[in-house]
Amino acid sequence: MKQLAELKQAGHKAFVAYIMAGDGGIKKLGEQIQHLQERGVTAIEVGIPFSDPVADGPTIEAAGNRALAEGITLEKVLDEMQRFDFEVKVPLIIMTYLNPVIRFGAERFTQEAKKAGASGVIIPDLPFEHRQLIEPFAKQQELVLIQLVTLTTIDSRLEEILKQAEGFVYAVTVTGITGSRDELAEEVGAFTRKVRELSPVPVYAGFGISKESHVEMLRDDVDGFIVGSAIVQAFHEGRIEDVEPLIDAVTAPHSV
Amino acid sequence: MTRVKICGLMEEQHVKAASQADAIGFVFAPSKRRVSIERAQELSRLANNDMQRIGVFVNASYEEIENAVKTVPLTMVQLHGDEPDELIQRIEVPVIQAFSIRTPDDVEKLNNSIADYILVDAPGTDYRGGSGQVFDWSLLENANLDHSRLILAGGLNRDNVQAAISQTAPFMVDVSSGVETDGRKDEAKIQQFILQAKGDSMERTKEKTIDPVGFFGRYGGQFVPETLMKAVKELEAAYEDAKNDAEFQKEYHHYLSEYVGREQPLTFAARMTEAWGGPKIYLKREDLNHTGAHKVNNAIGQALLAQRMGKRKIVAETGAGQHGVATATICALFDLDCVVFMGEEDIKRQQLNVFRMKLLGARVESVSKGSGTLKDAVNEALRYWVTNVEDTHYLIGSALGPHPFPTMVRDFQSVIGKETKRQILDKEGRLPDAIVACVGGGSNAIGMFHPFVSDEKVRLIGAEAAGEGVDTERHAATLTKGSEGVLHGAMMKILQDDAGQVQEAHSISAGLDYPGIGPEHAHLADSGRVTYQAITDDEALASVIEMSRLEGIIPALESAHAVAEAKKQAQSMTADELLVICVSGRGDKDMATYAEKMEGLS
C-alpha cells in the first residue's frame, strides 16, 4: 500500500479496478489481474460474490450471481490467489460483505488473505462502529481495513473515520448503490475536496465512475478513481479494451 | 471485559497502534517517558473519541494537574506520589491512586483510598511510578477488595496478562515497559498485548464490539453501508426522543383506538379447549385489526415518527402483503408517498393484497431477483433507501434490520402483550402458563412475548415455519436450522451455507419464508427464555381447517403455525392451565391458497 502514498506524492492519479472474482470461472481471476496490471492499473479490488449485496447495483449483483453459480466462495478465491504463478505487481484488496467473513472466521480470513498476497480489505457493510470485529485481526496480518465515507457522512463522523484511515479512503461519490451513471451530482467535488483536506491517506472516488467526463470533473479533487461496474461488464462481454481509454484518462501524465 | 490502558506513550505511531485499547496514559512526572502537556495534546488528537486519556503525576500541584486536564484534555488523572485526600477531592475528573504492593498489609490499605480507582503496582526503583516488576498477584486474591475499581499494573506483558486477569479480575490492566523493545514502545507488542488482554478469539472481540445499546446479547447492531449510517443514527435519536414524549405516545394510542379499533379481545376459545382436552385456550385477536393483522400497530408508530422527522416518503418491503397493506393504508391516511417492494413469487401468491395496496395509492415494485420472496424484497427496499435516504423513511415491518428497528418494532408491537396481560388478569386473575406465537422475522411474537419475558413462569413458545420439513431443503426454520450471521443490517440467526451465502427459505406462508430471525429472538433462543418449534405447511393447513370449524375464525396461514404448535403444547397441559395463542392475522388474504390446497374439502 506504500505505493499508493508514493504515487500521490509524485502527483499521479491512481486507477483502482474492481473485478468480480470467479465471474466466468475461477481461472479468469488470474487472467484478469494480469491483464489489468499490464494495462497499468494502480491496484485491484477482488470482489467476493455474496447472495445479498445490498450496496451493489444490477451489474455487480449479476456478476456475483454468475460467480455463485460457478460455485465460487471466499475460500476458493483465496486458495486461487495463493496459487498464482505470475508476479502480482499491484496491491490486491479483498472486497467482501461481512457475512462470508464471519462464516469463514475473521482471524482465519485475515491470515489466508495475507497468504493470498492481499494488502487490504474493504467490507461495505461493516461500519466504523463495528470495525473491531475485523480490525484487530487485520492489524496482526498488516492488512489495512479500508474505510468508506459518503456524501451523507456527517462532518464529526468524517473526521473520526479519517483520523484512523489507512491505505486509502474510499469516497463514495453517489448517494446510492454501485453502477454506471451518466452524471455525478454537483456537490461531489466539494465533498471530495473536504475529504481530501482531512485525510492522511490518498482519497479515491468510487461508485458510479464510468466515463472520462467523471474523471475530468473530479480529477483535481481526488487522488484516484475506483471503477467497478464498467470493468466487470466489459470483462463479461469480452471487450475490456473498451475500458482502456478510461484507464489512460486517469493514469496518463496530465498537464495542468 | 477487562479494559486496557497503554501507558507512557510518546510517539504518534504508538498511539495509533493502541487504537483498540480503552485508555492511553501520558507521564508528566520525571521519567524517561515524560512528555510535555503540549506533546500530550498533540498525541491525544490521534486517539479515538471514546478513549480515556489519563495523565500520570507524582506530587504535582493542583494547578499543574488542572492545567493538564484542561489543556490536553485529560479524562482521568493518575497519582503516584503522596497526594493528600484534599487534592484528590478537588480534581474534577475521576482519579486513580497508585499503590505499591509488597505485603498483605499494603493490600489492606487500598480500601482507605478515596480515589475512584486504585492502581496496584510493584515498588518502584529509580523513579516513583512503577518498576515494571511483577508483584505477587495472589496477595489480591483473598483480599476484601472492590475489583470494579482495581487497576492492575507492574510487569505485565503479552505472555502473562491473561493469567493476571484471571487471577485478579481487575477493572483495567495497565502496561508500559511490557510493550517496549529496547526502552521504546513497540507497535506489534502493543497490539498483541491488547489482543491477549481482551482474548484473541472472535468471541471475545464480539463482546467488545457489543455496545449495550442496539444489541441483544451478541445479536443486533448496525451493519449497513456507510451511506445509511446517518439515517440510522438520526432514526435512533428521533425514536429515543419520541419514545419519551407523552404527546407522541398519546397520538400513537389515539390512532390505535380510533383507527385500528383496539383494544382487541382476548377470546376464550371454548370449543378448541374442549376439542384439545387440555388447558383453557385464549385467542389474542390481532385478526380483528383494521387491515387484518398486527402489522398496522407498527406501521402507525413508524409513520408518525417519519413525519416527526420531516420525512414524507415511505419505502417498505412486504412478504405476505400484510405489512405492505398496513403501510399503504397508513400512508393514505397521513398522505405520505408510498412504495412497497414485494417478491415476484409473493405477488403471485398474494394478488388480493397487491391490489389492495394499489387501491390505497401505493406503488408496488415487483422483485424478481433471488427467490423473489421477502428476503429479496428487503434487499431492494434497502437499495432504494440507500438511494433516497435524505427524504425517505424505511418502514421495516418486522423486528429486524439495523438498530433501532428491532427495538422500535418490538415497542410498537408490545401493545399486543400488554393488552393480553391486562386481559388475562381480568379474566383469570393470573398470568397464563404458556403463550404461543408464530415467528418469521418475529414482530407479532416479540410484541406478544416482550411484556412477559420477566415473568419467568410463563412459558413462551415461538412457532417457525418448517415448510416441507426441517430435514428437507424447503423450510424457513431459522432457529432450528440456522446459524449466526449478518443479514439486512443486523447480526442474527440466518439460514446459510458453509460459505456464508444466505439460503432461500420456503414456507407456504409468504409471511414466514424469511431466512433470518430478528436479533432479540435469536438472543431469547440462546438464553433459553423462549423455545422455538417448527411447524410444517401441512400442519398449518390442518390447523386452518380446525380453527375455522371450531371457532368460526379463519386464521392467516402465519397464525395457523401458532395454532398448530399450541395444539401440540396442549397435549401435555392440564385443564387448570391457561394457554394463549396470538392470532396475528385473519385468513382473507390466503383464501386463494386455501382454495387451491384444500380442493375437494367437504
JSON list of N, CA and C in Angstrom, two decimals, chain B residues 565-589:
[
{"chain": "B", "resi": 565, "resn": "GLU", "atom": "N", "xyz": [-48.86, -25.35, 16.74]},
{"chain": "B", "resi": 565, "resn": "GLU", "atom": "CA", "xyz": [-47.93, -25.59, 17.84]},
{"chain": "B", "resi": 565, "resn": "GLU", "atom": "C", "xyz": [-48.68, -25.60, 19.17]},
{"chain": "B", "resi": 566, "resn": "ALA", "atom": "N", "xyz": [-49.68, -24.74, 19.30]},
{"chain": "B", "resi": 566, "resn": "ALA", "atom": "CA", "xyz": [-50.46, -24.69, 20.54]},
{"chain": "B", "resi": 566, "resn": "ALA", "atom": "C", "xyz": [-51.14, -26.03, 20.78]},
{"chain": "B", "resi": 567, "resn": "LYS", "atom": "N", "xyz": [-51.63, -26.61, 19.71]},
{"chain": "B", "resi": 567, "resn": "LYS", "atom": "CA", "xyz": [-52.30, -27.91, 19.86]},
{"chain": "B", "resi": 567, "resn": "LYS", "atom": "C", "xyz": [-51.33, -28.95, 20.42]},
{"chain": "B", "resi": 568, "resn": "LYS", "atom": "N", "xyz": [-50.09, -28.92, 19.93]},
{"chain": "B", "resi": 568, "resn": "LYS", "atom": "CA", "xyz": [-49.07, -29.85, 20.45]},
{"chain": "B", "resi": 568, "resn": "LYS", "atom": "C", "xyz": [-48.79, -29.57, 21.92]},
{"chain": "B", "resi": 569, "resn": "GLN", "atom": "N", "xyz": [-48.66, -28.30, 22.25]},
{"chain": "B", "resi": 569, "resn": "GLN", "atom": "CA", "xyz": [-48.38, -27.92, 23.64]},
{"chain": "B", "resi": 569, "resn": "GLN", "atom": "C", "xyz": [-49.51, -28.38, 24.55]},
{"chain": "B", "resi": 570, "resn": "ALA", "atom": "N", "xyz": [-50.75, -28.26, 24.03]},
{"chain": "B", "resi": 570, "resn": "ALA", "atom": "CA", "xyz": [-51.93, -28.57, 24.84]},
{"chain": "B", "resi": 570, "resn": "ALA", "atom": "C", "xyz": [-51.94, -30.03, 25.28]},
{"chain": "B", "resi": 571, "resn": "GLN", "atom": "N", "xyz": [-51.32, -30.88, 24.49]},
{"chain": "B", "resi": 571, "resn": "GLN", "atom": "CA", "xyz": [-51.32, -32.32, 24.81]},
{"chain": "B", "resi": 571, "resn": "GLN", "atom": "C", "xyz": [-50.70, -32.60, 26.18]},
{"chain": "B", "resi": 572, "resn": "SER", "atom": "N", "xyz": [-49.71, -31.79, 26.54]},
{"chain": "B", "resi": 572, "resn": "SER", "atom": "CA", "xyz": [-49.04, -32.07, 27.80]},
{"chain": "B", "resi": 572, "resn": "SER", "atom": "C", "xyz": [-49.44, -31.08, 28.91]},
{"chain": "B", "resi": 573, "resn": "MET", "atom": "N", "xyz": [-50.57, -30.39, 28.68]},
{"chain": "B", "resi": 573, "resn": "MET", "atom": "CA", "xyz": [-51.01, -29.42, 29.70]},
{"chain": "B", "resi": 573, "resn": "MET", "atom": "C", "xyz": [-52.33, -29.91, 30.31]},
{"chain": "B", "resi": 574, "resn": "THR", "atom": "N", "xyz": [-52.66, -29.36, 31.47]},
{"chain": "B", "resi": 574, "resn": "THR", "atom": "CA", "xyz": [-53.84, -29.83, 32.18]},
{"chain": "B", "resi": 574, "resn": "THR", "atom": "C", "xyz": [-54.97, -28.81, 32.15]},
{"chain": "B", "resi": 575, "resn": "ALA", "atom": "N", "xyz": [-56.14, -29.23, 32.55]},
{"chain": "B", "resi": 575, "resn": "ALA", "atom": "CA", "xyz": [-57.35, -28.41, 32.46]},
{"chain": "B", "resi": 575, "resn": "ALA", "atom": "C", "xyz": [-57.29, -27.15, 33.32]},
{"chain": "B", "resi": 576, "resn": "ASP", "atom": "N", "xyz": [-56.46, -27.15, 34.35]},
{"chain": "B", "resi": 576, "resn": "ASP", "atom": "CA", "xyz": [-56.38, -25.94, 35.17]},
{"chain": "B", "resi": 576, "resn": "ASP", "atom": "C", "xyz": [-55.30, -24.98, 34.68]},
{"chain": "B", "resi": 577, "resn": "GLU", "atom": "N", "xyz": [-54.73, -25.27, 33.51]},
{"chain": "B", "resi": 577, "resn": "GLU", "atom": "CA", "xyz": [-53.72, -24.37, 32.97]},
{"chain": "B", "resi": 577, "resn": "GLU", "atom": "C", "xyz": [-54.32, -23.47, 31.88]},
{"chain": "B", "resi": 578, "resn": "LEU", "atom": "N", "xyz": [-53.59, -22.40, 31.57]},
{"chain": "B", "resi": 578, "resn": "LEU", "atom": "CA", "xyz": [-54.06, -21.41, 30.60]},
{"chain": "B", "resi": 578, "resn": "LEU", "atom": "C", "xyz": [-53.06, -21.30, 29.44]},
{"chain": "B", "resi": 579, "resn": "LEU", "atom": "N", "xyz": [-53.56, -21.34, 28.24]},
{"chain": "B", "resi": 579, "resn": "LEU", "atom": "CA", "xyz": [-52.71, -21.23, 27.05]},
{"chain": "B", "resi": 579, "resn": "LEU", "atom": "C", "xyz": [-53.25, -20.11, 26.15]},
{"chain": "B", "resi": 580, "resn": "VAL", "atom": "N", "xyz": [-52.38, -19.17, 25.81]},
{"chain": "B", "resi": 580, "resn": "VAL", "atom": "CA", "xyz": [-52.78, -18.07, 24.93]},
{"chain": "B", "resi": 580, "resn": "VAL", "atom": "C", "xyz": [-52.13, -18.24, 23.56]},
{"chain": "B", "resi": 581, "resn": "ILE", "atom": "N", "xyz": [-52.93, -18.09, 22.51]},
{"chain": "B", "resi": 581, "resn": "ILE", "atom": "CA", "xyz": [-52.40, -18.12, 21.14]},
{"chain": "B", "resi": 581, "resn": "ILE", "atom": "C", "xyz": [-52.53, -16.71, 20.56]},
{"chain": "B", "resi": 582, "resn": "CYS", "atom": "N", "xyz": [-51.46, -16.23, 19.97]},
{"chain": "B", "resi": 582, "resn": "CYS", "atom": "CA", "xyz": [-51.55, -14.95, 19.27]},
{"chain": "B", "resi": 582, "resn": "CYS", "atom": "C", "xyz": [-52.04, -15.22, 17.84]},
{"chain": "B", "resi": 583, "resn": "VAL", "atom": "N", "xyz": [-53.27, -14.79, 17.57]},
{"chain": "B", "resi": 583, "resn": "VAL", "atom": "CA", "xyz": [-53.81, -14.93, 16.21]},
{"chain": "B", "resi": 583, "resn": "VAL", "atom": "C", "xyz": [-53.41, -13.65, 15.48]},
{"chain": "B", "resi": 584, "resn": "SER", "atom": "N", "xyz": [-52.25, -13.70, 14.85]},
{"chain": "B", "resi": 584, "resn": "SER", "atom": "CA", "xyz": [-51.64, -12.46, 14.33]},
{"chain": "B", "resi": 584, "resn": "SER", "atom": "C", "xyz": [-52.41, -11.84, 13.18]},
{"chain": "B", "resi": 585, "resn": "GLY", "atom": "N", "xyz": [-53.17, -12.65, 12.44]},
{"chain": "B", "resi": 585, "resn": "GLY", "atom": "CA", "xyz": [-53.92, -12.07, 11.33]},
{"chain": "B", "resi": 585, "resn": "GLY", "atom": "C", "xyz": [-55.03, -12.99, 10.85]},
{"chain": "B", "resi": 586, "resn": "ARG", "atom": "N", "xyz": [-55.89, -12.43, 10.03]},
{"chain": "B", "resi": 586, "resn": "ARG", "atom": "CA", "xyz": [-57.01, -13.23, 9.54]},
{"chain": "B", "resi": 586, "resn": "ARG", "atom": "C", "xyz": [-56.69, -13.82, 8.17]},
{"chain": "B", "resi": 587, "resn": "GLY", "atom": "N", "xyz": [-57.47, -14.82, 7.79]},
{"chain": "B", "resi": 587, "resn": "GLY", "atom": "CA", "xyz": [-57.13, -15.62, 6.61]},
{"chain": "B", "resi": 587, "resn": "GLY", "atom": "C", "xyz": [-57.61, -15.11, 5.28]},
{"chain": "B", "resi": 588, "resn": "ASP", "atom": "N", "xyz": [-58.27, -13.96, 5.25]},
{"chain": "B", "resi": 588, "resn": "ASP", "atom": "CA", "xyz": [-58.82, -13.48, 3.98]},
{"chain": "B", "resi": 588, "resn": "ASP", "atom": "C", "xyz": [-57.79, -13.47, 2.85]},
{"chain": "B", "resi": 589, "resn": "LYS", "atom": "N", "xyz": [-56.60, -12.96, 3.17]},
{"chain": "B", "resi": 589, "resn": "LYS", "atom": "CA", "xyz": [-55.55, -12.82, 2.15]},
{"chain": "B", "resi": 589, "resn": "LYS", "atom": "C", "xyz": [-55.10, -14.18, 1.60]}
]
